CSV table of C-alpha atoms and ligand atoms in Angstrom, one decimal:
chain,number,residue,atom,x,y,z
A,1,MET,CA,6.8,6.3,4.2
A,2,LYS,CA,9.5,4.0,2.9
A,3,ALA,CA,9.8,0.3,2.5
A,4,VAL,CA,13.3,-0.7,3.5
A,5,ILE,CA,14.7,-4.0,2.1
A,6,PRO,CA,17.9,-5.1,3.9
A,7,ALA,CA,20.0,-7.2,1.4
A,8,ALA,CA,23.6,-6.6,2.5
A,9,GLY,CA,24.1,-9.9,4.4
A,10,LEU,CA,26.8,-12.4,3.6
A,11,GLY,CA,24.5,-15.3,2.6
A,12,THR,CA,26.8,-17.6,4.5
A,13,ARG,CA,24.4,-20.5,4.6
A,14,PHE,CA,24.4,-20.7,0.8
A,15,LEU,CA,28.2,-20.7,0.2
A,16,PRO,CA,29.8,-21.4,-2.1
A,17,ALA,CA,26.7,-20.5,-4.3
A,18,THR,CA,26.6,-17.0,-2.9
A,19,LYS,CA,30.3,-16.3,-3.4
A,20,ALA,CA,29.6,-14.6,-6.7
A,21,VAL,CA,25.8,-14.4,-6.8
A,22,PRO,CA,24.0,-12.6,-3.9
A,23,LYS,CA,21.5,-14.8,-2.0
A,24,GLU,CA,18.7,-12.3,-2.8
A,25,MET,CA,19.4,-12.8,-6.6
A,26,LEU,CA,18.9,-16.6,-6.5
A,27,LEU,CA,16.1,-17.6,-8.8
A,28,VAL,CA,12.8,-18.5,-7.1
A,29,HIS,CA,10.4,-20.0,-9.6
A,30,ASP,CA,10.4,-17.2,-12.3
A,31,ARG,CA,12.4,-14.3,-10.9
A,32,PRO,CA,15.2,-13.4,-8.4
A,33,ALA,CA,14.0,-13.5,-4.8
A,34,ILE,CA,14.5,-9.7,-4.3
A,35,GLN,CA,12.3,-8.8,-7.3
A,36,TYR,CA,9.3,-10.3,-5.4
A,37,VAL,CA,10.2,-8.1,-2.4
A,38,VAL,CA,10.7,-4.9,-4.4
A,39,GLU,CA,7.4,-5.5,-6.2
A,40,GLU,CA,5.7,-6.1,-2.8
A,41,GLY,CA,7.1,-2.8,-1.5
A,42,LEU,CA,6.0,-0.9,-4.6
A,43,ALA,CA,2.5,-2.4,-4.3
A,44,SER,CA,2.2,-1.2,-0.6
A,45,ALA,CA,1.3,2.2,0.8
A,46,ALA,CA,5.1,3.1,0.8
A,47,ASP,CA,6.1,6.0,-1.4
A,48,GLY,CA,9.5,4.5,-2.1
A,49,VAL,CA,11.6,1.4,-1.9
A,50,VAL,CA,15.1,1.5,-0.4
A,51,ILE,CA,17.4,-1.5,-0.7
A,52,VAL,CA,20.2,-1.6,1.9
A,53,ASN,CA,22.9,-3.2,-0.3
A,54,SER,CA,26.6,-4.1,0.0
A,55,HIS,CA,29.1,-2.8,-2.4
A,56,GLU,CA,30.0,-6.4,-3.0
A,57,LYS,CA,26.6,-7.3,-4.3
A,58,LYS,CA,26.5,-5.2,-7.5
A,59,ALA,CA,24.3,-7.8,-9.3
A,60,ILE,CA,21.3,-6.5,-7.3
A,61,GLU,CA,21.7,-3.1,-8.8
A,62,ASP,CA,22.4,-4.4,-12.2
A,63,HIS,CA,19.1,-6.3,-12.0
A,64,PHE,CA,17.1,-3.1,-11.4
A,65,ALA,CA,19.1,-0.9,-13.9
A,66,PRO,CA,17.8,-0.2,-17.4
A,67,ASP,CA,19.5,-2.2,-20.1
A,68,ASP,CA,18.6,-0.5,-23.4
A,69,ALA,CA,21.0,-2.6,-25.5
A,70,LEU,CA,19.6,-5.9,-24.3
A,71,VAL,CA,16.0,-4.7,-24.8
A,72,ALA,CA,16.9,-3.5,-28.4
A,73,LEU,CA,18.6,-6.8,-29.2
A,74,LEU,CA,15.7,-8.9,-27.9
A,75,ARG,CA,13.2,-6.8,-30.0
A,76,GLN,CA,15.4,-7.2,-33.0
A,77,ARG,CA,15.3,-10.9,-32.5
A,78,GLY,CA,11.5,-11.0,-32.2
A,79,LYS,CA,11.5,-11.7,-28.5
A,80,GLY,CA,9.2,-8.9,-27.5
A,81,ALA,CA,7.8,-10.5,-24.3
A,82,TYR,CA,11.3,-10.9,-22.8
A,83,ALA,CA,12.1,-7.3,-23.9
A,84,ASP,CA,9.0,-6.0,-22.2
A,85,GLU,CA,9.9,-7.8,-19.0
A,86,VAL,CA,13.6,-6.7,-19.0
A,87,GLU,CA,12.3,-3.1,-19.6
A,88,ARG,CA,9.8,-3.3,-16.8
A,89,VAL,CA,12.3,-4.6,-14.2
A,90,GLY,CA,14.8,-2.0,-15.3
A,91,SER,CA,12.3,0.8,-14.7
A,92,LEU,CA,11.1,-0.2,-11.2
A,93,PRO,CA,11.8,2.8,-9.0
A,94,VAL,CA,14.4,1.5,-6.4
A,95,ASP,CA,16.8,3.5,-4.3
A,96,PHE,CA,20.0,2.2,-2.7
A,97,VAL,CA,21.9,2.9,0.5
A,98,TYR,CA,24.9,0.9,1.6
A,99,GLN,CA,26.0,-1.1,4.6
A,100,ASP,CA,29.7,-1.2,4.4
A,101,GLU,CA,30.1,-4.2,6.7
A,102,ALA,CA,27.5,-6.9,7.5
A,103,LEU,CA,27.0,-5.9,11.1
A,104,GLY,CA,23.6,-7.3,11.5
A,105,LEU,CA,20.0,-6.7,10.6
A,106,GLY,CA,19.6,-3.8,13.0
A,107,HIS,CA,22.6,-2.1,11.6
A,108,ALA,CA,21.3,-2.6,8.1
A,109,VAL,CA,18.0,-1.0,8.9
A,110,LEU,CA,19.8,1.9,10.6
A,111,CYS,CA,21.7,2.5,7.4
A,112,ALA,CA,18.4,3.6,5.8
A,113,ALA,CA,17.6,6.1,8.6
A,114,GLU,CA,18.2,9.2,6.4
A,115,ARG,CA,15.6,7.9,3.9
A,116,THR,CA,12.9,7.0,6.4
A,117,GLY,CA,13.2,10.3,8.3
A,118,SER,CA,10.5,11.0,10.9
A,119,GLU,CA,7.9,8.6,9.4
A,120,PRO,CA,6.9,5.0,10.2
A,121,PHE,CA,8.5,2.6,7.8
A,122,TYR,CA,8.2,-1.0,6.6
A,123,VAL,CA,11.1,-3.5,6.8
A,124,LEU,CA,10.9,-6.3,4.3
A,125,LEU,CA,13.7,-8.9,4.5
A,126,GLY,CA,15.3,-9.4,1.1
A,127,ASP,CA,15.1,-13.2,1.3
A,128,VAL,CA,11.5,-13.5,2.6
A,129,LEU,CA,8.8,-13.6,0.0
A,130,VAL,CA,5.1,-12.6,0.2
A,131,PRO,CA,4.0,-13.3,-3.4
A,132,ASP,CA,0.4,-12.0,-3.1
A,133,ASN,CA,1.5,-8.6,-1.6
A,134,GLU,CA,-1.3,-8.6,0.9
A,135,MET,CA,0.6,-8.8,4.2
A,136,LEU,CA,1.8,-5.1,4.5
A,137,PRO,CA,-1.8,-3.7,3.9
A,138,ALA,CA,-3.1,-6.1,6.6
A,139,MET,CA,-0.3,-5.0,9.0
A,140,GLN,CA,-1.1,-1.4,8.2
A,141,ALA,CA,-4.7,-2.0,9.1
A,142,VAL,CA,-3.7,-3.4,12.5
A,143,SER,CA,-1.4,-0.4,13.1
A,144,ASP,CA,-4.2,2.0,12.1
A,145,ALA,CA,-6.6,0.3,14.5
A,146,HIS,CA,-4.1,0.7,17.4
A,147,GLY,CA,-3.0,4.3,17.2
A,148,GLY,CA,-0.2,3.9,14.7
A,149,ALA,CA,1.6,1.3,16.8
A,150,SER,CA,4.4,-0.9,15.4
A,151,VAL,CA,3.2,-4.2,14.0
A,152,ILE,CA,5.3,-7.3,13.1
A,153,ALA,CA,4.2,-10.4,11.2
A,154,VAL,CA,4.5,-13.7,13.1
A,155,MET,CA,4.0,-17.2,11.8
A,156,PRO,CA,3.2,-20.4,13.8
A,157,VAL,CA,6.1,-22.8,13.6
A,158,PRO,CA,6.2,-26.5,14.7
A,159,ASP,CA,7.4,-27.2,18.3
A,160,GLU,CA,10.7,-28.6,17.1
A,161,GLU,CA,11.6,-25.3,15.3
A,162,VAL,CA,10.7,-22.9,18.1
A,163,ASP,CA,14.4,-22.7,19.2
A,164,ARG,CA,15.5,-21.4,15.8
A,165,PHE,CA,13.4,-18.2,15.8
A,166,GLY,CA,12.5,-15.0,17.7
A,167,ILE,CA,9.3,-15.9,19.5
A,168,ILE,CA,6.6,-13.5,20.9
A,169,ALA,CA,4.9,-13.5,24.2
A,170,GLY,CA,1.7,-11.6,24.8
A,171,GLU,CA,-2.1,-11.9,24.6
A,172,GLU,CA,-4.4,-12.3,21.6
A,173,VAL,CA,-6.6,-9.2,21.5
A,174,GLU,CA,-8.7,-10.2,18.5
A,175,PRO,CA,-8.5,-13.2,16.2
A,176,GLY,CA,-5.0,-13.3,14.7
A,177,VAL,CA,-3.8,-10.1,16.4
A,178,TRP,CA,-1.6,-10.2,19.5
A,179,LYS,CA,-0.4,-7.4,21.8
A,180,ILE,CA,3.2,-8.2,22.4
A,181,SER,CA,4.7,-8.2,25.9
A,182,GLU,CA,8.1,-9.7,25.1
A,183,LEU,CA,10.3,-11.0,22.3
A,184,ILE,CA,12.4,-14.0,23.1
A,185,GLU,CA,15.3,-14.9,20.9
A,186,LYS,CA,15.6,-18.7,20.1
A,187,PRO,CA,14.0,-20.0,23.3
A,188,PRO,CA,14.2,-23.7,24.2
A,189,LEU,CA,10.7,-25.2,23.6
A,190,ALA,CA,10.1,-25.5,27.4
A,191,GLU,CA,10.6,-21.8,27.8
A,192,ALA,CA,8.7,-20.6,24.7
A,193,PRO,CA,5.5,-18.8,25.6
A,194,THR,CA,4.0,-19.3,22.1
A,195,ASN,CA,5.0,-20.9,18.9
A,196,LEU,CA,4.6,-17.6,17.0
A,197,ALA,CA,7.9,-16.8,15.2
A,198,VAL,CA,8.9,-13.4,14.0
A,199,PHE,CA,8.5,-13.6,10.2
A,200,GLY,CA,10.4,-10.9,8.2
A,201,ARG,CA,7.8,-8.2,7.7
A,202,TYR,CA,7.8,-5.2,10.1
A,203,LEU,CA,5.9,-1.9,10.2
A,204,LEU,CA,7.9,0.2,12.7
A,205,THR,CA,7.5,3.6,14.2
A,206,PRO,CA,10.4,6.1,13.7
A,207,ARG,CA,11.4,5.7,17.3
A,208,VAL,CA,13.0,2.4,16.3
A,209,MET,CA,15.7,4.2,14.3
A,210,GLU,CA,16.6,6.3,17.4
A,211,LEU,CA,16.7,3.2,19.6
A,212,LEU,CA,18.9,1.3,17.1
A,213,ARG,CA,21.6,4.0,17.5
A,214,ASP,CA,22.0,2.9,21.1
A,215,VAL,CA,21.9,-0.9,20.6
A,216,LYS,CA,25.2,-2.4,21.6
A,217,PRO,CA,26.7,-5.1,19.3
A,218,GLY,CA,26.0,-8.6,20.5
A,219,VAL,CA,27.3,-12.0,19.3
A,220,GLY,CA,29.7,-11.7,16.4
A,221,GLY,CA,29.6,-7.9,16.7
A,222,GLU,CA,26.1,-7.8,15.2
A,223,ILE,CA,23.5,-5.2,15.9
A,224,GLN,CA,20.2,-6.9,16.3
A,225,LEU,CA,16.9,-5.4,15.3
A,226,THR,CA,15.3,-7.4,18.1
A,227,ASP,CA,17.2,-5.5,20.7
A,228,ALA,CA,15.8,-2.2,19.4
A,229,LEU,CA,12.3,-3.8,19.4
A,230,ASP,CA,12.8,-5.0,23.0
A,231,ALA,CA,13.7,-1.4,23.9
A,232,LEU,CA,10.6,-0.1,22.0
A,233,LEU,CA,8.4,-2.4,24.1
A,234,GLU,CA,9.4,-0.4,27.2
A,235,GLU,CA,8.0,2.7,25.6
A,236,GLU,CA,5.3,1.9,23.1
A,237,GLU,CA,2.7,-0.8,22.4
A,238,MET,CA,3.6,-3.3,19.7
A,239,TYR,CA,1.3,-5.7,17.9
A,240,ALA,CA,1.8,-8.9,16.0
A,241,LEU,CA,-0.3,-10.1,13.0
A,242,VAL,CA,-0.4,-13.9,12.7
A,243,VAL,CA,0.2,-15.0,9.1
A,244,SER,CA,-0.1,-18.4,7.7
A,245,PRO,CA,2.6,-20.5,6.0
A,246,ASP,CA,1.0,-20.2,2.6
A,247,GLU,CA,1.2,-16.4,2.7
A,248,GLY,CA,4.9,-16.0,3.2
A,249,PHE,CA,8.1,-17.9,2.4
A,250,ASP,CA,11.5,-17.6,4.0
A,251,THR,CA,14.2,-18.5,1.4
A,252,GLY,CA,17.1,-18.0,3.7
A,253,THR,CA,18.3,-21.7,3.9
A,254,ARG,CA,18.9,-24.2,1.1
A,255,GLU,CA,16.0,-26.3,2.3
A,256,SER,CA,13.5,-23.4,2.6
A,257,TRP,CA,14.7,-22.0,-0.8
A,258,LEU,CA,14.0,-25.3,-2.5
A,259,ALA,CA,10.7,-25.7,-0.7
A,260,THR,CA,9.7,-22.2,-1.8
A,261,ASN,CA,10.6,-22.9,-5.4
A,262,ILE,CA,8.4,-26.1,-5.3
A,263,ALA,CA,5.5,-24.3,-3.7
A,264,LEU,CA,5.5,-21.3,-6.1
A,265,SER,CA,5.9,-23.4,-9.2
A,266,GLN,CA,3.0,-25.6,-8.2
A,267,ARG,CA,0.9,-22.5,-7.8
A,268,ALA,CA,1.7,-21.1,-11.2
B,301,UTP,P1,19.9,-13.3,7.1
B,301,UTP,O1,20.5,-13.5,8.4
B,301,UTP,O2,18.8,-14.3,6.6
B,301,UTP,O3,20.9,-13.1,5.9
B,301,UTP,O4,19.3,-11.8,7.1
B,301,UTP,P2,22.5,-13.4,5.9
B,301,UTP,O5,23.1,-12.7,7.0
B,301,UTP,O6,23.0,-12.9,4.5
B,301,UTP,O7,22.5,-14.9,5.9
B,301,UTP,P3,23.6,-15.9,6.6
B,301,UTP,O8,23.2,-16.0,8.0
B,301,UTP,O9,25.0,-15.3,6.4
B,301,UTP,O10,23.4,-17.2,5.9
B,301,UTP,C1,18.0,-11.5,6.5
B,301,UTP,C2,18.1,-10.3,5.5
B,301,UTP,O11,18.9,-9.2,6.1
B,301,UTP,C3,20.0,-8.9,5.3
B,301,UTP,C4,20.3,-10.1,4.5
B,301,UTP,O12,20.9,-9.7,3.2
B,301,UTP,C5,18.9,-10.8,4.3
B,301,UTP,O13,18.3,-10.3,3.1
B,301,UTP,N1,21.1,-8.5,6.2
B,301,UTP,C6,21.5,-9.3,7.2
B,301,UTP,C7,21.7,-7.3,6.0
B,301,UTP,O14,21.3,-6.5,5.1
B,301,UTP,N2,22.8,-6.9,6.7
B,301,UTP,C8,23.3,-7.7,7.7
B,301,UTP,O15,24.3,-7.4,8.4
B,301,UTP,C9,22.6,-9.0,7.9
């Protein structure tokens, strides 16, 4: 079972900062965003972490590559703690596949299909952080309790933000666990069945990869993961685990990136 981390997007909302620095490499408190995500994947039940990268975002690969010269220089200068950390990050087992063009999250996930094979897989958005690493095990437990079904994390959002997210409909089957009946992309508040927004952590059955192959490009030519999940709902049960705003942080906008930095530095 693999943990797939899509990180090949354009980071448009951070331009011009993300012209030369990938969004996923922006510092969040004490490390680049994607390092939290890789560490979370490695702490999970997955037996490997696969980053879906773009050829334009080489800095992500450089970050996880060994740098013996830098480590030696730091040791020579008596900076052993930094040397240890550089060495540790450079030895994290991370694999890369490539998305040649940013054709949407669904397309990015599909680019990892050869690595995930016929097993379930996790998807961890490369700009969404779960610093305590506890969400994937909790999602796995929900899946195990429901015959290996797909499980997505959802977070309650304020009414005024409902129209910015994918929102679930369904029924609560036990405290904090919903059986999903429908996924509604960015509904007006009046049409939103809940305020539970899809949060950036998914545990998906291998059927999703097959369904993604048939998803037609939507707005902007993008292939949406949500469309494959809609199709999955026709065939399989799907559950949602409700997570709280202090468990996970979306760093995908300048405001949320700044808020995450403040929250995590206050925790340290
Ligand atoms: P986002 O929509 O937050 O990232 O996707 P983005 O597309 O880079 O941001 P904007 O909209 O241009 O500002 C969530 C995650 O999915 C990845 C992104 O890199 C991010 O980590 N992604 C998105 C891909 O890998 N490929 C895509 O085609 C789109």
